[in-house]
């Protein structure tokens, strides 16, 4: 779908060719720890179907997938204990965002004051 690159690292995680520290998983979404944490809590939430970025997901995913993705972000924040103090959700999309892995992912960051939005 939309020039999806099957060789990307998150597709390998979904195919169990590469391990991850799973937080939770359901029919549509997998959540796991980021390998290079930028905050005490740094989780990644990815759809199980193949979307290269947020634009492709918004255009092509079903309402169920989209709702599930959003609820999974909330569920992970709850599970990681950062609901009360707050958290940041980042979705990089395309070249200007410096998206590195071409499979849609939301970063959920928290566990300390995260400072200004962009440095
Ligand atoms: P992006 O810059 O694409 O928004 O973020 C990619 C994220 O994926 C980075 O935060 C990076 O640390 C994380 N990442 C890259 N490779 C791996 C991996 O093999 N395992 C895990 N768990 N995270 C990864």
GROMACS .gro file of N, CA, C and O and ligand atoms in nm:
model
  500
    1UNK      N    1   0.083  -0.120   0.000
    1UNK     CA    2   0.000   0.000   0.000
    1UNK      C    3   0.088   0.126   0.000
    1UNK      O    4   0.176   0.138   0.083
    2UNK      N    5   0.066   0.219  -0.093
    2UNK     CA    6   0.143   0.345  -0.099
    2UNK      C    7   0.293   0.322  -0.090
    2UNK      O    8   0.362   0.380  -0.004
    3UNK      N    9   0.350   0.236  -0.176
    3UNK     CA   10   0.495   0.211  -0.180
    3UNK      C   11   0.554   0.169  -0.046
    3UNK      O   12   0.656   0.222  -0.002
    4UNK      N   13   0.488   0.079   0.020
    4UNK     CA   14   0.536   0.030   0.150
    4UNK      C   15   0.663  -0.053   0.133
    4UNK      O   16   0.667  -0.144   0.049
    5UNK      N   17   0.767  -0.024   0.211
    5UNK     CA   18   0.894  -0.097   0.203
    5UNK      C   19   0.893  -0.213   0.304
    5UNK      O   20   0.907  -0.191   0.424
    6UNK      N   21   0.877  -0.334   0.253
    6UNK     CA   22   0.864  -0.453   0.338
    6UNK      C   23   0.988  -0.476   0.426
    6UNK      O   24   0.981  -0.549   0.524
    7UNK      N   25   1.101  -0.415   0.387
    7UNK     CA   26   1.226  -0.443   0.458
    7UNK      C   27   1.244  -0.356   0.583
    7UNK      O   28   1.345  -0.370   0.652
    8UNK      N   29   1.148  -0.270   0.612
    8UNK     CA   30   1.169  -0.181   0.728
    8UNK      C   31   1.167  -0.259   0.859
    8UNK      O   32   1.106  -0.366   0.870
    9UNK      N   33   1.233  -0.203   0.959
    9UNK     CA   34   1.259  -0.274   1.085
    9UNK      C   35   1.130  -0.309   1.161
    9UNK      O   36   1.121  -0.413   1.226
   10UNK      N   37   1.028  -0.224   1.152
   10UNK     CA   38   0.905  -0.254   1.226
   10UNK      C   39   0.826  -0.367   1.158
   10UNK      O   40   0.759  -0.445   1.226
   11UNK      N   41   0.838  -0.379   1.027
   11UNK     CA   42   0.777  -0.494   0.960
   11UNK      C   43   0.847  -0.622   1.005
   11UNK      O   44   0.784  -0.726   1.024
   12UNK      N   45   0.979  -0.613   1.026
   12UNK     CA   46   1.054  -0.730   1.074
   12UNK      C   47   1.012  -0.764   1.217
   12UNK      O   48   1.004  -0.882   1.253
   13UNK      N   49   0.983  -0.664   1.297
   13UNK     CA   50   0.932  -0.690   1.433
   13UNK      C   51   0.795  -0.758   1.424
   13UNK      O   52   0.769  -0.857   1.492
   14UNK      N   53   0.710  -0.708   1.336
   14UNK     CA   54   0.577  -0.769   1.321
   14UNK      C   55   0.587  -0.913   1.272
   14UNK      O   56   0.508  -0.999   1.311
   15UNK      N   57   0.685  -0.939   1.187
   15UNK     CA   58   0.705  -1.076   1.135
   15UNK      C   59   0.786  -1.165   1.229
   15UNK      O   60   0.820  -1.278   1.195
   16UNK      N   61   0.822  -1.108   1.345
   16UNK     CA   62   0.901  -1.179   1.448
   16UNK      C   63   1.040  -1.221   1.400
   16UNK      O   64   1.098  -1.315   1.449
   17UNK      N   65   1.092  -1.147   1.302
   17UNK     CA   66   1.231  -1.169   1.260
   17UNK      C   67   1.325  -1.097   1.355
   17UNK      O   68   1.443  -1.130   1.365
   18UNK      N   69   1.273  -0.993   1.422
   18UNK     CA   70   1.350  -0.915   1.519
   18UNK      C   71   1.266  -0.905   1.646
   18UNK      O   72   1.144  -0.890   1.638
   19UNK      N   73   1.334  -0.913   1.761
   19UNK     CA   74   1.260  -0.909   1.888
   19UNK      C   75   1.231  -0.766   1.930
   19UNK      O   76   1.301  -0.673   1.892
   20UNK      N   77   1.126  -0.754   2.012
   20UNK     CA   78   1.098  -0.625   2.076
   20UNK      C   79   1.050  -0.652   2.217
   20UNK      O   80   1.014  -0.765   2.250
   21UNK      N   81   1.053  -0.547   2.300
   21UNK     CA   82   0.997  -0.557   2.435
   21UNK      C   83   0.851  -0.515   2.426
   21UNK      O   84   0.819  -0.395   2.433
   22UNK      N   85   0.764  -0.614   2.412
   22UNK     CA   86   0.622  -0.584   2.390
   22UNK      C   87   0.556  -0.526   2.514
   22UNK      O   88   0.581  -0.571   2.625
   23UNK      N   89   0.472  -0.428   2.493
   23UNK     CA   90   0.389  -0.373   2.601
   23UNK      C   91   0.249  -0.432   2.592
   23UNK      O   92   0.194  -0.480   2.689
   24UNK      N   93   0.191  -0.429   2.472
   24UNK     CA   94   0.061  -0.493   2.450
   24UNK      C   95   0.038  -0.512   2.300
   24UNK      O   96   0.106  -0.450   2.217
   25UNK      N   97  -0.056  -0.599   2.272
   25UNK     CA   98  -0.085  -0.633   2.133
   25UNK      C   99  -0.232  -0.672   2.123
   25UNK      O  100  -0.286  -0.733   2.216
   26UNK      N  101  -0.296  -0.635   2.012
   26UNK     CA  102  -0.431  -0.685   1.987
   26UNK      C  103  -0.447  -0.708   1.837
   26UNK      O  104  -0.347  -0.712   1.765
   27UNK      N  105  -0.569  -0.720   1.790
   27UNK     CA  106  -0.591  -0.755   1.649
   27UNK      C  107  -0.525  -0.656   1.553
   27UNK      O  108  -0.470  -0.696   1.449
   28UNK      N  109  -0.526  -0.527   1.587
   28UNK     CA  110  -0.482  -0.425   1.491
   28UNK      C  111  -0.350  -0.358   1.523
   28UNK      O  112  -0.290  -0.295   1.435
   29UNK      N  113  -0.308  -0.364   1.647
   29UNK     CA  114  -0.198  -0.277   1.692
   29UNK      C  115  -0.099  -0.351   1.780
   29UNK      O  116  -0.137  -0.437   1.860
   30UNK      N  117   0.030  -0.315   1.765
   30UNK     CA  118   0.136  -0.367   1.853
   30UNK      C  119   0.204  -0.247   1.919
   30UNK      O  120   0.234  -0.148   1.851
   31UNK      N  121   0.230  -0.260   2.048
   31UNK     CA  122   0.300  -0.154   2.123
   31UNK      C  123   0.421  -0.214   2.190
   31UNK      O  124   0.414  -0.322   2.248
   32UNK      N  125   0.534  -0.142   2.182
   32UNK     CA  126   0.658  -0.193   2.241
   32UNK      C  127   0.749  -0.077   2.281
   32UNK      O  128   0.727   0.039   2.244
   33UNK      N  129   0.853  -0.112   2.359
   33UNK     CA  130   0.947  -0.011   2.408
   33UNK      C  131   1.038   0.035   2.293
   33UNK      O  132   1.086  -0.048   2.215
   34UNK      N  133   1.065   0.167   2.288
   34UNK     CA  134   1.163   0.218   2.192
   34UNK      C  135   1.303   0.170   2.236
   34UNK      O  136   1.336   0.169   2.355
   35UNK      N  137   1.385   0.132   2.142
   35UNK     CA  138   1.517   0.078   2.171
   35UNK      C  139   1.613   0.187   2.221
   35UNK      O  140   1.712   0.158   2.288
   36UNK      N  141   1.583   0.311   2.191
   36UNK     CA  142   1.671   0.424   2.225
   36UNK      C  143   1.588   0.532   2.294
   36UNK      O  144   1.553   0.635   2.235
   37UNK      N  145   1.558   0.507   2.422
   37UNK     CA  146   1.462   0.591   2.494
   37UNK      C  147   1.507   0.737   2.503
   37UNK      O  148   1.620   0.765   2.540
   38UNK      N  149   1.413   0.827   2.474
   38UNK     CA  150   1.438   0.972   2.486
   38UNK      C  151   1.377   1.028   2.613
   38UNK      O  152   1.385   1.149   2.639
   39UNK      N  153   1.313   0.944   2.694
   39UNK     CA  154   1.248   0.984   2.819
   39UNK      C  155   1.230   0.856   2.901
   39UNK      O  156   1.241   0.746   2.845
   40UNK      N  157   1.203   0.870   3.034
   40UNK     CA  158   1.185   0.748   3.114
   40UNK      C  159   1.080   0.653   3.056
   40UNK      O  160   1.095   0.531   3.063
   41UNK      N  161   0.973   0.710   3.001
   41UNK     CA  162   0.877   0.627   2.926
   41UNK      C  163   0.887   0.667   2.779
   41UNK      O  164   0.876   0.785   2.745
   42UNK      N  165   0.917   0.569   2.695
   42UNK     CA  166   0.920   0.594   2.550
   42UNK      C  167   0.871   0.467   2.481
   42UNK      O  168   0.946   0.370   2.464
   43UNK      N  169   0.745   0.470   2.444
   43UNK     CA  170   0.682   0.355   2.379
   43UNK      C  171   0.652   0.388   2.234
   43UNK      O  172   0.637   0.505   2.197
   44UNK      N  173   0.643   0.283   2.154
   44UNK     CA  174   0.605   0.297   2.014
   44UNK      C  175   0.477   0.216   1.991
   44UNK      O  176   0.466   0.103   2.039
   45UNK      N  177   0.384   0.277   1.919
   45UNK     CA  178   0.257   0.211   1.888
   45UNK      C  179   0.249   0.201   1.737
   45UNK      O  180   0.262   0.304   1.668
   46UNK      N  181   0.230   0.081   1.685
   46UNK     CA  182   0.226   0.066   1.539
   46UNK      C  183   0.103  -0.016   1.497
   46UNK      O  184   0.062  -0.109   1.568
   47UNK      N  185   0.045   0.018   1.382
   47UNK     CA  186  -0.062  -0.067   1.329
   47UNK      C  187  -0.001  -0.197   1.274
   47UNK      O  188   0.115  -0.197   1.229
   48UNK      N  189  -0.077  -0.305   1.280
   48UNK     CA  190  -0.024  -0.432   1.228
   48UNK      C  191  -0.030  -0.438   1.075
   48UNK      O  192   0.047  -0.510   1.013
   49UNK      N  193  -0.122  -0.363   1.015
   49UNK     CA  194  -0.125  -0.358   0.869
   49UNK      C  195  -0.019  -0.261   0.818
   49UNK      O  196   0.038  -0.183   0.894
   50UNK      N  197   0.007  -0.269   0.688
   50UNK     CA  198   0.124  -0.203   0.631
   50UNK      C  199   0.093  -0.061   0.582
   50UNK      O  200   0.046  -0.043   0.470
   51UNK      N  201   0.122   0.037   0.666
   51UNK     CA  202   0.107   0.178   0.629
   51UNK      C  203   0.241   0.247   0.650
   51UNK      O  204   0.297   0.241   0.760
   52UNK      N  205   0.290   0.313   0.546
   52UNK     CA  206   0.425   0.369   0.558
   52UNK      C  207   0.431   0.492   0.648
   52UNK      O  208   0.535   0.522   0.706
   53UNK      N  209   0.318   0.563   0.659
   53UNK     CA  210   0.319   0.683   0.743
   53UNK      C  211   0.176   0.723   0.778
   53UNK      O  212   0.079   0.657   0.739
   54UNK      N  213   0.165   0.833   0.850
   54UNK     CA  214   0.034   0.878   0.898
   54UNK      C  215  -0.059   0.915   0.783
   54UNK      O  216  -0.180   0.889   0.788
   55UNK      N  217  -0.003   0.974   0.677
   55UNK     CA  218  -0.088   1.012   0.563
   55UNK      C  219  -0.150   0.890   0.499
   55UNK      O  220  -0.271   0.887   0.470
   56UNK      N  221  -0.068   0.786   0.478
   56UNK     CA  222  -0.118   0.664   0.417
   56UNK      C  223  -0.223   0.597   0.507
   56UNK      O  224  -0.326   0.548   0.460
   57UNK      N  225  -0.197   0.600   0.636
   57UNK     CA  226  -0.291   0.541   0.733
   57UNK      C  227  -0.424   0.617   0.730
   57UNK      O  228  -0.531   0.556   0.721
   58UNK      N  229  -0.417   0.749   0.736
   58UNK     CA  230  -0.541   0.830   0.739
   58UNK      C  231  -0.623   0.808   0.613
   58UNK      O  232  -0.745   0.806   0.617
   59UNK      N  233  -0.553   0.792   0.502
   59UNK     CA  234  -0.620   0.777   0.372
   59UNK      C  235  -0.680   0.637   0.355
   59UNK      O  236  -0.789   0.622   0.303
   60UNK      N  237  -0.608   0.534   0.402
   60UNK     CA  238  -0.644   0.397   0.365
   60UNK      C  239  -0.697   0.308   0.477
   60UNK      O  240  -0.762   0.207   0.447
   61UNK      N  241  -0.669   0.339   0.601
   61UNK     CA  242  -0.708   0.248   0.710
   61UNK      C  243  -0.858   0.255   0.734
   61UNK      O  244  -0.924   0.356   0.706
   62UNK      N  245  -0.911   0.146   0.789
   62UNK     CA  246  -1.053   0.143   0.824
   62UNK      C  247  -1.077   0.225   0.951
   62UNK      O  248  -0.983   0.251   1.028
   63UNK      N  249  -1.202   0.262   0.972
   63UNK     CA  250  -1.235   0.337   1.095
   63UNK      C  251  -1.197   0.255   1.218
   63UNK      O  252  -1.152   0.311   1.319
   64UNK      N  253  -1.215   0.124   1.211
   64UNK     CA  254  -1.181   0.038   1.325
   64UNK      C  255  -1.032   0.046   1.356
   64UNK      O  256  -0.991   0.053   1.471
   65UNK      N  257  -0.951   0.040   1.252
   65UNK     CA  258  -0.805   0.048   1.273
   65UNK      C  259  -0.765   0.182   1.333
   65UNK      O  260  -0.680   0.188   1.422
   66UNK      N  261  -0.827   0.287   1.282
   66UNK     CA  262  -0.792   0.421   1.330
   66UNK      C  263  -0.834   0.439   1.476
   66UNK      O  264  -0.756   0.487   1.559
   67UNK      N  265  -0.955   0.394   1.508
   67UNK     CA  266  -1.001   0.404   1.647
   67UNK      C  267  -0.913   0.319   1.738
   67UNK      O  268  -0.874   0.361   1.848
   68UNK      N  269  -0.879   0.201   1.692
   68UNK     CA  270  -0.796   0.111   1.773
   68UNK      C  271  -0.658   0.170   1.798
   68UNK      O  272  -0.604   0.162   1.910
   69UNK      N  273  -0.601   0.233   1.697
   69UNK     CA  274  -0.468   0.295   1.710
   69UNK      C  275  -0.472   0.403   1.818
   69UNK      O  276  -0.386   0.409   1.906
   70UNK      N  277  -0.575   0.485   1.812
   70UNK     CA  278  -0.589   0.594   1.909
   70UNK      C  279  -0.608   0.538   2.049
   70UNK      O  280  -0.543   0.582   2.146
   71UNK      N  281  -0.693   0.439   2.063
   71UNK     CA  282  -0.718   0.382   2.197
   71UNK      C  283  -0.595   0.308   2.250
   71UNK      O  284  -0.572   0.304   2.370
   72UNK      N  285  -0.516   0.252   2.160
   72UNK     CA  286  -0.394   0.183   2.204
   72UNK      C  287  -0.294   0.284   2.261
   72UNK      O  288  -0.224   0.253   2.358
   73UNK      N  289  -0.287   0.401   2.202
   73UNK     CA  290  -0.198   0.505   2.256
   73UNK      C  291  -0.240   0.538   2.399
   73UNK      O  292  -0.158   0.542   2.492
   74UNK      N  293  -0.370   0.556   2.420
   74UNK     CA  294  -0.421   0.584   2.554
   74UNK      C  295  -0.392   0.468   2.649
   74UNK      O  296  -0.347   0.487   2.763
   75UNK      N  297  -0.416   0.348   2.602
   75UNK     CA  298  -0.398   0.229   2.685
   75UNK      C  299  -0.252   0.214   2.730
   75UNK      O  300  -0.225   0.181   2.846
   76UNK      N  301  -0.159   0.242   2.639
   76UNK     CA  302  -0.016   0.233   2.674
   76UNK      C  303   0.020   0.341   2.777
   76UNK      O  304   0.089   0.314   2.875
   77UNK      N  305  -0.030   0.462   2.755
   77UNK     CA  306  -0.002   0.571   2.852
   77UNK      C  307  -0.055   0.531   2.990
   77UNK      O  308   0.012   0.552   3.092
   78UNK      N  309  -0.172   0.470   2.993
   78UNK     CA  310  -0.230   0.426   3.120
   78UNK      C  311  -0.144   0.317   3.183
   78UNK      O  312  -0.109   0.323   3.301
   79UNK      N  313  -0.109   0.218   3.102
   79UNK     CA  314  -0.029   0.105   3.151
   79UNK      C  315   0.106   0.152   3.204
   79UNK      O  316   0.159   0.098   3.301
   80UNK      N  317   0.164   0.253   3.143
   80UNK     CA  318   0.296   0.303   3.184
   80UNK      C  319   0.287   0.404   3.298
   80UNK      O  320   0.390   0.457   3.343
   81UNK      N  321   0.165   0.435   3.344
   81UNK     CA  322   0.147   0.519   3.462
   81UNK      C  323   0.174   0.667   3.440
   81UNK      O  324   0.216   0.737   3.533
   82UNK      N  325   0.148   0.718   3.319
   82UNK     CA  326   0.181   0.858   3.291
   82UNK      C  327   0.057   0.943   3.262
   82UNK      O  328   0.069   1.058   3.217
   83UNK      N  329  -0.062   0.888   3.290
   83UNK     CA  330  -0.184   0.964   3.260
   83UNK      C  331  -0.192   1.091   3.344
   83UNK      O  332  -0.225   1.198   3.293
   84UNK      N  333  -0.164   1.081   3.473
   84UNK     CA  334  -0.185   1.195   3.562
   84UNK      C  335  -0.086   1.307   3.538
   84UNK      O  336  -0.123   1.425   3.533
   85UNK      N  337   0.041   1.274   3.522
   85UNK     CA  338   0.142   1.379   3.504
   85UNK      C  339   0.148   1.430   3.360
   85UNK      O  340   0.205   1.535   3.335
   86UNK      N  341   0.095   1.354   3.268
   86UNK     CA  342   0.090   1.398   3.129
   86UNK      C  343   0.194   1.330   3.043
   86UNK      O  344   0.291   1.272   3.092
   87UNK      N  345   0.174   1.342   2.915
   87UNK     CA  346   0.261   1.272   2.820
   87UNK      C  347   0.255   1.342   2.685
   87UNK      O  348   0.169   1.429   2.661
   88UNK      N  349   0.347   1.306   2.598
   88UNK     CA  350   0.353   1.365   2.464
   88UNK      C  351   0.343   1.254   2.360
   88UNK      O  352   0.408   1.149   2.375
   89UNK      N  353   0.264   1.280   2.258
   89UNK     CA  354   0.251   1.186   2.146
   89UNK      C  355   0.317   1.252   2.025
   89UNK      O  356   0.284   1.366   1.992
   90UNK      N  357   0.409   1.180   1.962
   90UNK     CA  358   0.475   1.234   1.842
   90UNK      C  359   0.457   1.134   1.728
   90UNK      O  360   0.482   1.014   1.745
   91UNK      N  361   0.412   1.184   1.615
   91UNK     CA  362   0.408   1.102   1.494
   91UNK      C  363   0.485   1.177   1.386
   91UNK      O  364   0.440   1.283   1.340
   92UNK      N  365   0.602   1.128   1.351
   92UNK     CA  366   0.676   1.186   1.241
   92UNK      C  367   0.620   1.132   1.110
   92UNK      O  368   0.586   1.013   1.101
   93UNK      N  369   0.610   1.219   1.011
   93UNK     CA  370   0.552   1.178   0.882
   93UNK      C  371   0.629   1.245   0.768
   93UNK      O  372   0.618   1.366   0.750
   94UNK      N  373   0.709   1.166   0.699
   94UNK     CA  374   0.777   1.218   0.580
   94UNK      C  375   0.908   1.289   0.609
   94UNK      O  376   0.951   1.301   0.724
   95UNK      N  377   0.975   1.334   0.501
   95UNK     CA  378   1.114   1.385   0.508
   95UNK      C  379   1.135   1.502   0.604
   95UNK      O  380   1.230   1.501   0.682
   96UNK      N  381   1.050   1.604   0.603
   96UNK     CA  382   1.074   1.719   0.690
   96UNK      C  383   1.064   1.683   0.838
   96UNK      O  384   1.118   1.753   0.924
   97UNK      N  385   0.994   1.575   0.868
   97UNK     CA  386   0.982   1.533   1.010
   97UNK      C  387   1.100   1.446   1.052
   97UNK      O  388   1.113   1.413   1.169
   98UNK      N  389   1.183   1.406   0.954
   98UNK     CA  390   1.292   1.310   0.979
   98UNK      C  391   1.240   1.174   1.025
   98UNK      O  392   1.305   1.107   1.106
   99UNK      N  393   1.127   1.132   0.974
   99UNK     CA  394   1.080   0.996   1.000
   99UNK      C  395   1.185   0.898   0.951
   99UNK      O  396   1.226   0.903   0.834
  100UNK      N  397   1.231   0.811   1.043
  100UNK     CA  398   1.338   0.717   1.007
  100UNK      C  399   1.284   0.583   0.960
  100UNK      O  400   1.339   0.522   0.869
  101UNK      N  401   1.182   0.534   1.028
  101UNK     CA  402   1.130   0.400   0.997
  101UNK      C  403   0.999   0.416   0.918
  101UNK      O  404   0.902   0.474   0.968
  102UNK      N  405   0.995   0.366   0.793
  102UNK     CA  406   0.879   0.389   0.709
  102UNK      C  407   0.764   0.290   0.733
  102UNK      O  408   0.716   0.223   0.641
  103UNK      N  409   0.725   0.281   0.859
  103UNK     CA  410   0.602   0.211   0.899
  103UNK      C  411   0.542   0.300   1.008
  103UNK      O  412   0.610   0.329   1.108
  104UNK      N  413   0.417   0.344   0.988
  104UNK     CA  414   0.358   0.439   1.084
  104UNK      C  415   0.382   0.398   1.229
  104UNK      O  416   0.361   0.282   1.266
  105UNK      N  417   0.426   0.492   1.310
  105UNK     CA  418   0.439   0.468   1.454
  105UNK      C  419   0.413   0.597   1.529
  105UNK      O  420   0.452   0.705   1.484
  106UNK      N  421   0.348   0.581   1.644
  106UNK     CA  422   0.333   0.694   1.737
  106UNK      C  423   0.431   0.672   1.851
  106UNK      O  424   0.441   0.561   1.905
  107UNK      N  425   0.506   0.778   1.884
  107UNK     CA  426   0.590   0.776   2.004
  107UNK      C  427   0.503   0.825   2.120
  107UNK      O  428   0.435   0.927   2.106
  108UNK      N  429   0.509   0.755   2.233
  108UNK     CA  430   0.446   0.804   2.356
  108UNK      C  431   0.557   0.826   2.457
  108UNK      O  432   0.628   0.732   2.494
  109UNK      N  433   0.573   0.951   2.497
  109UNK     CA  434   0.685   0.989   2.584
  109UNK      C  435   0.632   1.049   2.714
  109UNK      O  436   0.534   1.123   2.715
  110UNK      N  437   0.700   1.019   2.824
  110UNK     CA  438   0.660   1.076   2.952
  110UNK      C  439   0.751   1.028   3.063
  110UNK      O  440   0.859   0.974   3.038
  111UNK      N  441   0.705   1.051   3.187
  111UNK     CA  442   0.783   1.008   3.302
  111UNK      C  443   0.873   1.117   3.356
  111UNK      O  444   0.943   1.098   3.456
  112UNK      N  445   0.875   1.234   3.292
  112UNK     CA  446   0.945   1.353   3.341
  112UNK      C  447   0.889   1.473   3.264
  112UNK      O  448   0.815   1.454   3.165
  113UNK      N  449   0.924   1.594   3.309
  113UNK     CA  450   0.883   1.710   3.231
  113UNK      C  451   0.961   1.712   3.100
  113UNK      O  452   1.085   1.709   3.102
  114UNK      N  453   0.891   1.715   2.990
  114UNK     CA  454   0.954   1.697   2.858
  114UNK      C  455   1.006   1.827   2.795
  114UNK      O  456   1.064   1.823   2.687
  115UNK      N  457   0.986   1.940   2.864
  115UNK     CA  458   1.040   2.065   2.812
  115UNK      C  459   0.963   2.114   2.691
  115UNK      O  460   0.852   2.066   2.662
  116UNK      N  461   1.022   2.208   2.617
  116UNK     CA  462   0.951   2.266   2.502
  116UNK      C  463   0.927   2.163   2.391
  116UNK      O  464   0.997   2.063   2.382
  117UNK      N  465   0.827   2.190   2.309
  117UNK     CA  466   0.787   2.092   2.208
  117UNK      C  467   0.899   2.066   2.108
  117UNK      O  468   0.927   1.952   2.072
  118UNK      N  469   0.966   2.171   2.061
  118UNK     CA  470   1.076   2.153   1.966
  118UNK      C  471   1.199   2.225   2.021
  118UNK      O  472   1.188   2.336   2.072
  119UNK      N  473   1.318   2.161   2.008
  119UNK     CA  474   1.436   2.237   2.051
  119UNK      C  475   1.516   2.279   1.930
  119UNK      O  476   1.496   2.237   1.822
  120LIG     P1  477   1.115   0.796   1.378
  120LIG     O1  478   1.234   0.885   1.370
  120LIG     O2  479   1.098   0.711   1.254
  120LIG     O3  480   0.990   0.868   1.417
  120LIG     O4  481   1.142   0.697   1.499
  120LIG     C1  482   1.196   0.570   1.487
  120LIG     C2  483   1.215   0.516   1.626
  120LIG     O5  484   1.235   0.377   1.616
  120LIG     C3  485   1.336   0.574   1.701
  120LIG     O6  486   1.293   0.633   1.823
  120LIG     C4  487   1.426   0.452   1.724
  120LIG     O7  488   1.490   0.455   1.848
  120LIG     C5  489   1.328   0.337   1.714
  120LIG     N1  490   1.386   0.212   1.667
  120LIG     C6  491   1.468   0.196   1.559
  120LIG     N2  492   1.501   0.066   1.544
  120LIG     C7  493   1.440  -0.001   1.645
  120LIG     C8  494   1.436  -0.138   1.682
  120LIG     O8  495   1.498  -0.228   1.620
  120LIG     N3  496   1.363  -0.171   1.791
  120LIG     C9  497   1.292  -0.076   1.863
  120LIG     N4  498   1.223  -0.120   1.969
  120LIG     N5  499   1.293   0.055   1.830
  120LIG    C10  500   1.367   0.091   1.723
   0.00000   0.00000   0.00000
